[in-house]
PDB file of C-alpha atoms and ligand atoms in Angstrom:
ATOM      1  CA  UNK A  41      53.184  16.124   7.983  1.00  0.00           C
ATOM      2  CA  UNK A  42      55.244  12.611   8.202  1.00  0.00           C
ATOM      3  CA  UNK A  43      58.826  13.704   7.938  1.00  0.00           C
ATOM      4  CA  UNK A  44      61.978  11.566   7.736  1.00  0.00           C
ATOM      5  CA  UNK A  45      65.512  13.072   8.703  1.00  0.00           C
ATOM      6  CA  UNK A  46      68.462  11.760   7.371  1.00  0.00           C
ATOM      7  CA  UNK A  47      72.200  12.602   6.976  1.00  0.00           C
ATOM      8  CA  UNK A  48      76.011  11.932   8.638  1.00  0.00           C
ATOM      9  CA  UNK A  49      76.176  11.956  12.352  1.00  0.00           C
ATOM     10  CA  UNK A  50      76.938  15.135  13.380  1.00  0.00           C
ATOM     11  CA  UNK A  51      74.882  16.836  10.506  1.00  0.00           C
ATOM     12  CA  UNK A  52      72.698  18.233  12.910  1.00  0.00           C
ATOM     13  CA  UNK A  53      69.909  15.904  12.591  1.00  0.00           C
ATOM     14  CA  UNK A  54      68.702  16.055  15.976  1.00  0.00           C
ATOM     15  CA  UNK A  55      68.973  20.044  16.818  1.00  0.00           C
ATOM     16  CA  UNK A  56      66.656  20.202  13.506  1.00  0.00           C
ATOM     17  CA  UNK A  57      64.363  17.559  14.251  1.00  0.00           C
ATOM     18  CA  UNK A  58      63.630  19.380  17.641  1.00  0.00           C
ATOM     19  CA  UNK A  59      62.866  23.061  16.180  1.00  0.00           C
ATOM     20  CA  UNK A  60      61.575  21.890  12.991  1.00  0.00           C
ATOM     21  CA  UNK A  61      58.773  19.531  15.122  1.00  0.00           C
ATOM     22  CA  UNK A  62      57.890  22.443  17.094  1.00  0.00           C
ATOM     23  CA  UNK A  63      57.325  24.358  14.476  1.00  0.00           C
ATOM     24  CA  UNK A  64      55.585  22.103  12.589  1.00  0.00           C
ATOM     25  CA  UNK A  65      53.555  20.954  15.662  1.00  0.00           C
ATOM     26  CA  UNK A  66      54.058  17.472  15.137  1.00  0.00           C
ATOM     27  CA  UNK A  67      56.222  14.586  17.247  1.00  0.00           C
ATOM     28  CA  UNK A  68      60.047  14.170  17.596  1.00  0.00           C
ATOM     29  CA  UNK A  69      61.016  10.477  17.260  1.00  0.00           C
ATOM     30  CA  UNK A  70      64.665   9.884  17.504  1.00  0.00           C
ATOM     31  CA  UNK A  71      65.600   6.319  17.858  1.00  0.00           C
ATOM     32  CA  UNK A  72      69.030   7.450  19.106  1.00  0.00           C
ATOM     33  CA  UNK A  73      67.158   8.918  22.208  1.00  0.00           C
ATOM     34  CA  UNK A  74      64.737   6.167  22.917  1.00  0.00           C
ATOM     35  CA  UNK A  75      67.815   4.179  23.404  1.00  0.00           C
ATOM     36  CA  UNK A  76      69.711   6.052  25.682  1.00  0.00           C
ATOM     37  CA  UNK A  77      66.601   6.468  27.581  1.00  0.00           C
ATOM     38  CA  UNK A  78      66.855   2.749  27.606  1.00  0.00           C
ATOM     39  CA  UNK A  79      70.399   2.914  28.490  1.00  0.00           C
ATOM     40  CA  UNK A  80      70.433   5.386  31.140  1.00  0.00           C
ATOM     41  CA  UNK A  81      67.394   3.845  33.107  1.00  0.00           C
ATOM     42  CA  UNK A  82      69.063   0.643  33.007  1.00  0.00           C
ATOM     43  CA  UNK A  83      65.726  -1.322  31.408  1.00  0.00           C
ATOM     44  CA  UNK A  84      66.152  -4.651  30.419  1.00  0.00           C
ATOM     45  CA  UNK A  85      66.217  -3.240  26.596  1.00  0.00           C
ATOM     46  CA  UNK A  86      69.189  -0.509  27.431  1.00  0.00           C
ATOM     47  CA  UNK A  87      71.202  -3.559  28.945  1.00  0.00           C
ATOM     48  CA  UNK A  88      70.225  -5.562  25.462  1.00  0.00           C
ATOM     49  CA  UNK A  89      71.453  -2.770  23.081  1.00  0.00           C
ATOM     50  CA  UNK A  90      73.922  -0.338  25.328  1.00  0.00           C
ATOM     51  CA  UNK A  91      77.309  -2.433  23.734  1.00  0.00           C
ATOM     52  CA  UNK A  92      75.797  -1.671  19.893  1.00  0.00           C
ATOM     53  CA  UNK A  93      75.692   2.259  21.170  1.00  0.00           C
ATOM     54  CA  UNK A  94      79.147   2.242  22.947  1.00  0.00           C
ATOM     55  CA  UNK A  95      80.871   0.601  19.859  1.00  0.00           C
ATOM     56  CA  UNK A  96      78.762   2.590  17.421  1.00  0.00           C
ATOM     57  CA  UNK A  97      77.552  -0.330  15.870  1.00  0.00           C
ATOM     58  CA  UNK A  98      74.102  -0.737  14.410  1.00  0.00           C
ATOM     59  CA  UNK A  99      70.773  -2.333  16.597  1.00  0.00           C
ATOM     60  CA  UNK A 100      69.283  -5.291  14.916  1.00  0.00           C
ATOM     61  CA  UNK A 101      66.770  -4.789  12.941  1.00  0.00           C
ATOM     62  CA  UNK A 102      63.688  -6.235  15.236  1.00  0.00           C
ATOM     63  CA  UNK A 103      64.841  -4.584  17.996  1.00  0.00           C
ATOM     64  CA  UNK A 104      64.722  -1.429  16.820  1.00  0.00           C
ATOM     65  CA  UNK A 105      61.820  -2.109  14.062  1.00  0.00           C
ATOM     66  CA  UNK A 106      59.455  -3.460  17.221  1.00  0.00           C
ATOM     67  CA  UNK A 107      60.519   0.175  19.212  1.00  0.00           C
ATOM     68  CA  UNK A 108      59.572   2.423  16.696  1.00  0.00           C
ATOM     69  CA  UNK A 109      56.526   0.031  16.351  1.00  0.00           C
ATOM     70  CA  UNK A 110      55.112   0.832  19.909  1.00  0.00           C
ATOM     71  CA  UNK A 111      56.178   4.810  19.400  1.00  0.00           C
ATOM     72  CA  UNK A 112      54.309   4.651  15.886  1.00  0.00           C
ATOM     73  CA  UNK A 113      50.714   4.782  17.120  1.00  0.00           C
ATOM     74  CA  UNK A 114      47.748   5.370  15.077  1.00  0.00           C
ATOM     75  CA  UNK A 115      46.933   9.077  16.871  1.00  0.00           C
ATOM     76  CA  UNK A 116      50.939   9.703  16.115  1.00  0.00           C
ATOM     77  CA  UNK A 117      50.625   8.880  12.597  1.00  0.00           C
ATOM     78  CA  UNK A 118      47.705  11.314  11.303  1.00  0.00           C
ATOM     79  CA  UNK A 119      49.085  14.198  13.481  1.00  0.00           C
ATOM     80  CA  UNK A 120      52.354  13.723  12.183  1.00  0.00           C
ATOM     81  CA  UNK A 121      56.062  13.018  13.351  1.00  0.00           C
ATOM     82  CA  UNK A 122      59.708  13.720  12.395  1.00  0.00           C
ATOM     83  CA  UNK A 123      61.588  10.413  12.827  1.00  0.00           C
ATOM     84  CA  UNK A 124      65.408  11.195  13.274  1.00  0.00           C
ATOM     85  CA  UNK A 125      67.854   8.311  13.257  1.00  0.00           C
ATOM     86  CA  UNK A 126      65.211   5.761  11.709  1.00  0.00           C
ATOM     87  CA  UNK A 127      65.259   4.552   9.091  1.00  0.00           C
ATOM     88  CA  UNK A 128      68.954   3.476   8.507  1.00  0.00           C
ATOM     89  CA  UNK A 129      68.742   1.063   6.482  1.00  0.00           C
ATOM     90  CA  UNK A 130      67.194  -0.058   3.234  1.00  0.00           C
ATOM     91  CA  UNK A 131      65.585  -3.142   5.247  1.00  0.00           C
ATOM     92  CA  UNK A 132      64.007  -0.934   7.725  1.00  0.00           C
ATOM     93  CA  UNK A 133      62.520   1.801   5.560  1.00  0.00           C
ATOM     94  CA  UNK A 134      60.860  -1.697   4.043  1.00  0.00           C
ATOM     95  CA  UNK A 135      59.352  -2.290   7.543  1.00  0.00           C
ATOM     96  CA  UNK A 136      58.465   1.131   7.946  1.00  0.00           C
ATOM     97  CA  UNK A 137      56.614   1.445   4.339  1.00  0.00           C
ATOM     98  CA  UNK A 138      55.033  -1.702   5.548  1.00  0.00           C
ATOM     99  CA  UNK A 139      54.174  -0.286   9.220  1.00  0.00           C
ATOM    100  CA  UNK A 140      52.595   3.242   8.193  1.00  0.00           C
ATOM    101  CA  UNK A 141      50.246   0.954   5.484  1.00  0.00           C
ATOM    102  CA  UNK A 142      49.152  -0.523   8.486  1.00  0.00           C
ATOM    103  CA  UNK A 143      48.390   2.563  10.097  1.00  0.00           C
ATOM    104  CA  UNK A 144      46.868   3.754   6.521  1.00  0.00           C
ATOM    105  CA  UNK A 145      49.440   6.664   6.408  1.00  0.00           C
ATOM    106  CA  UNK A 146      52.777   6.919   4.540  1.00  0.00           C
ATOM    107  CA  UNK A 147      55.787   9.295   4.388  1.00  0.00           C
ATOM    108  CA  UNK A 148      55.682  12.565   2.620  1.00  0.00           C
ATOM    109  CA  UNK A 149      59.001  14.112   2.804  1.00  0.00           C
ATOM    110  CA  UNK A 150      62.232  12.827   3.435  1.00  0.00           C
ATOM    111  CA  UNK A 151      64.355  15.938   4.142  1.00  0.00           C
ATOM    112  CA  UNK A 152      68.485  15.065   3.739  1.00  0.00           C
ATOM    113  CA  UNK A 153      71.007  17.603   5.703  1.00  0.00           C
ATOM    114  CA  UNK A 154      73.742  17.517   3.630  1.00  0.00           C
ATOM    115  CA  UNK A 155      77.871  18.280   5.299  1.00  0.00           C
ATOM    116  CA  UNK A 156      80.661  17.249   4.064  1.00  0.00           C
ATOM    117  CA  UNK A 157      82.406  14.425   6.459  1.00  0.00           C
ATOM    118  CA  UNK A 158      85.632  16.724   7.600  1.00  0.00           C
ATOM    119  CA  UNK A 159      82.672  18.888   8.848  1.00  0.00           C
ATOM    120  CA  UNK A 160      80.579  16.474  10.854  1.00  0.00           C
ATOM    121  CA  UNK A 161      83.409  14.728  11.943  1.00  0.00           C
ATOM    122  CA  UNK A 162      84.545  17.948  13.752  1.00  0.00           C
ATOM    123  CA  UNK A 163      81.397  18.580  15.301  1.00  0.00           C
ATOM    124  CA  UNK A 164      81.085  15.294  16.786  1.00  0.00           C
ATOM    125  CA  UNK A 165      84.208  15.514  18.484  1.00  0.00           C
ATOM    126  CA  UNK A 166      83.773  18.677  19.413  1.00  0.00           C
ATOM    127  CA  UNK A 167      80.262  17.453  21.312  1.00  0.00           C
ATOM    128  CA  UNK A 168      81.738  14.948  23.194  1.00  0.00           C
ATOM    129  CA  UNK A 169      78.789  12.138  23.733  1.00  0.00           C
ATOM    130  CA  UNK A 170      79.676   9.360  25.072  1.00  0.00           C
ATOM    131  CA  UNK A 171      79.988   7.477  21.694  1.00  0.00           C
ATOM    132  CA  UNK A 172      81.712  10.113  20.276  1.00  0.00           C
ATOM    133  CA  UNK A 173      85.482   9.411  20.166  1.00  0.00           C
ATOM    134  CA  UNK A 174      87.289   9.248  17.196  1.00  0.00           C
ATOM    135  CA  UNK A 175      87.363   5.340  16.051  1.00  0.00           C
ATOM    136  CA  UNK A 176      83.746   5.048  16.932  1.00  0.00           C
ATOM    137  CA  UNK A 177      83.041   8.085  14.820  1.00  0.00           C
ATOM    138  CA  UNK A 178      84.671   6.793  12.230  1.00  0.00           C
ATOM    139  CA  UNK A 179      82.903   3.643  12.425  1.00  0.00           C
ATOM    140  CA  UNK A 180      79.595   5.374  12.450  1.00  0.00           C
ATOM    141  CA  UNK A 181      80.399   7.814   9.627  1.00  0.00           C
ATOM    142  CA  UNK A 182      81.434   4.385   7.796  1.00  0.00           C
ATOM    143  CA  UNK A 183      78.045   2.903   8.572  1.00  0.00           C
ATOM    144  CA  UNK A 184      76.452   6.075   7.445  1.00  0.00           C
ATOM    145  CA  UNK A 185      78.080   5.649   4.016  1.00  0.00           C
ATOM    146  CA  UNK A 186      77.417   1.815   3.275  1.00  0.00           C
ATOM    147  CA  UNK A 187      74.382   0.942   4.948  1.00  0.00           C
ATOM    148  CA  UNK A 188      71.981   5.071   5.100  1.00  0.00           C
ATOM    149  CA  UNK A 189      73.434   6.304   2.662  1.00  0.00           C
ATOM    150  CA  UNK A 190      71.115   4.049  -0.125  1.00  0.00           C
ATOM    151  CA  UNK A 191      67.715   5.550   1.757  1.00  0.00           C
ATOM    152  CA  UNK A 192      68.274   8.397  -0.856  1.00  0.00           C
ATOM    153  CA  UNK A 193      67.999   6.216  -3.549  1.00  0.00           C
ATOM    154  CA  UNK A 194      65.036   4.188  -2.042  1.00  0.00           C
ATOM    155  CA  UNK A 195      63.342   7.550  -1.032  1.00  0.00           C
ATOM    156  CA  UNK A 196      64.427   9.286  -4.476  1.00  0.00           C
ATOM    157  CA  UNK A 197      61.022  10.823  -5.494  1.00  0.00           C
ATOM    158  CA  UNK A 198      60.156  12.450  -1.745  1.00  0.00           C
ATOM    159  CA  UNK A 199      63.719  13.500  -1.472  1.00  0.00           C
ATOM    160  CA  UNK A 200      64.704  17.170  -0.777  1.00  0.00           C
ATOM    161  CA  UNK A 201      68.278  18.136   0.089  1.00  0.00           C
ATOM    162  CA  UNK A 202      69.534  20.665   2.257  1.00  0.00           C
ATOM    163  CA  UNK A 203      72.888  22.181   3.159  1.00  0.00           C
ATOM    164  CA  UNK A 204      73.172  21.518   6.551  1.00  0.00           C
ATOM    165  CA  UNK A 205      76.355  24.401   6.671  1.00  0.00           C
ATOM    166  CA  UNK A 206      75.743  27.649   8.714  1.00  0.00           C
ATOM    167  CA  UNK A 207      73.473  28.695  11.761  1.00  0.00           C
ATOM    168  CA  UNK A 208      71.270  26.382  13.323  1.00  0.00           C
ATOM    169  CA  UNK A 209      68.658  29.209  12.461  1.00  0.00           C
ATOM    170  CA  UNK A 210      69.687  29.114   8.773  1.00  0.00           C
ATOM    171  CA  UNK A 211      69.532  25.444   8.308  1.00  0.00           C
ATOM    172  CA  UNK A 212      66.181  25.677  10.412  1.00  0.00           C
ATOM    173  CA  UNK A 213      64.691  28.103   7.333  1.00  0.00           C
ATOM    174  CA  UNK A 214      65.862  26.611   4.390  1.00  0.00           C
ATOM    175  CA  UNK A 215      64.584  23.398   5.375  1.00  0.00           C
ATOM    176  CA  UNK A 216      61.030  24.862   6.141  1.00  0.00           C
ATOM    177  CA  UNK A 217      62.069  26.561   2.709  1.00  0.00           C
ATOM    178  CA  UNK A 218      62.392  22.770   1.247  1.00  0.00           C
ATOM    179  CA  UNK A 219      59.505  21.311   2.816  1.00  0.00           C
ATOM    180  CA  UNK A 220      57.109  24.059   1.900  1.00  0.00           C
ATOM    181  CA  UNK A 221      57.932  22.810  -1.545  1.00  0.00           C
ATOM    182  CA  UNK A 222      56.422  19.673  -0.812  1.00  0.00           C
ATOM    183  CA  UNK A 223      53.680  20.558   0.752  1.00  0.00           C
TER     184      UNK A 223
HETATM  185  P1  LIG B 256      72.007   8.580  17.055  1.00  0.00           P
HETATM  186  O1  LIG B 256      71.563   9.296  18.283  1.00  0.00           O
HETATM  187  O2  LIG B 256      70.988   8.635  15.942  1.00  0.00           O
HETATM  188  O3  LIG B 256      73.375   8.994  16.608  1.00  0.00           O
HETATM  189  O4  LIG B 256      72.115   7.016  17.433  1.00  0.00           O
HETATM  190  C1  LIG B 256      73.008   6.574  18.432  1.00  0.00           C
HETATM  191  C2  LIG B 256      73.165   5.071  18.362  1.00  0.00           C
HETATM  192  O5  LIG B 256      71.896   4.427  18.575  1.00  0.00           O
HETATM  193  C3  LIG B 256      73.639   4.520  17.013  1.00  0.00           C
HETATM  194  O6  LIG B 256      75.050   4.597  16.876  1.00  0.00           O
HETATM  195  C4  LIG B 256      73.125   3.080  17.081  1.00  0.00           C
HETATM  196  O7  LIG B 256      73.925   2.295  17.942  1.00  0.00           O
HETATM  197  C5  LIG B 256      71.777   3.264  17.758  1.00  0.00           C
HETATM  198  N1  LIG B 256      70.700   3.502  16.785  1.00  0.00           N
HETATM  199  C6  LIG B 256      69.944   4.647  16.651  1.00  0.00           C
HETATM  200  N2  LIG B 256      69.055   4.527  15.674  1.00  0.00           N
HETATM  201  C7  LIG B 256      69.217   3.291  15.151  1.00  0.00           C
HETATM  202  C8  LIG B 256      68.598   2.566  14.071  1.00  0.00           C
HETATM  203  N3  LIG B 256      67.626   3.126  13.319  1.00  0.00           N
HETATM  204  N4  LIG B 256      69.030   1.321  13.815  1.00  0.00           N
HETATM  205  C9  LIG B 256      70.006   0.748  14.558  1.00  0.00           C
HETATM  206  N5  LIG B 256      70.654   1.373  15.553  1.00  0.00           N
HETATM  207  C10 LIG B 256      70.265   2.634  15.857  1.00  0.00           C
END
């Protein structure tokens, strides 16, 4: 199963990913952690992208398009993957529609946790990342709206929506729930 996660920082996105792709049996891909990997062992791609995390700002494109690239392989796409935190944007669900024909594989299920923004916004300060105080929450919840936010339309007809309110067991079942519908 190819799975895409999306919805608001703080929606729980990775916590799902991780129990949902043991579940499943398939790989965890979260851009967000790739970079901080980056980040924290000082690479020479941390130093390139560790402002856009600090600020909350957005990677460019073919930075971020070439990492998921190298995670993407061939043996990763036919035994399956949940990507968290990629795509977010229209642009680079085009590159990866364009990347998995390469592979010959495609997306089957885009799976959207769905919590109101007072909600999120709580949770995030409440976690206390580094890039988790309040104007660079806002910014990211901003970025969420304008630039994610229109994956929902691009990925209308493998779309299935989930409240992401309650237990982390709770969410975990109704989106097995969802996807089983898909299957
Ligand atoms: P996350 O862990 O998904 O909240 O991502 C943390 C930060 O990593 C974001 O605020 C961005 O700076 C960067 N990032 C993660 N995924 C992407 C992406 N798909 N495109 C651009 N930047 C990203």
């Amino acid at each position: 199963m190819r799975i895409v996660i999306v919805g608001p920082p703080g929606a729980g996105k990775g916590t799902q990913a991780a129990v949902l792709s043991d579940q499943l049996g398939v790989v965890h891909i979260s851009t967000g952690d790739l970079f901080r990997a980056h980040v924290d062992g000082d690479t020479e791609l941390g130093r390139e992208v560790k402002n856009y995390l600090n600020s909350g700002a957005l990677v460019p494109d073919e930075v971020t398009n070439a990492m998921v690239a190298q995670r993407l392989t061939d043996d990763v796409c036919r035994n399956g993957f949940i990507l968290d935190g990629f795509p977010r944007t229209v642009a680079q669900a085009q590159a990866l529609e364009e990347l998995l024909r390469d592979r010959d594989c495609g997306i089957d299920t885009v799976l959207e946790l769905d919590a109101p923004e007072d909600e999120v916004v709580a949770r995030l300060l409440a976690r206390g990342r580094g890039d988790d105080t309040e104007d660079v929450i806002r910014h990211r919840q901003q970025l969420y709206r304008e630039e994610t936010a229109p994956l929902l339309q691009f990925y209308a007809d493998r779309l299935v929506t989930v409240p992401a309110v309650g237990s982390v067991p709770d969410v975990t079942a109704r989106a097995l729930d969802a996807l089983r519908t898909r299957a």
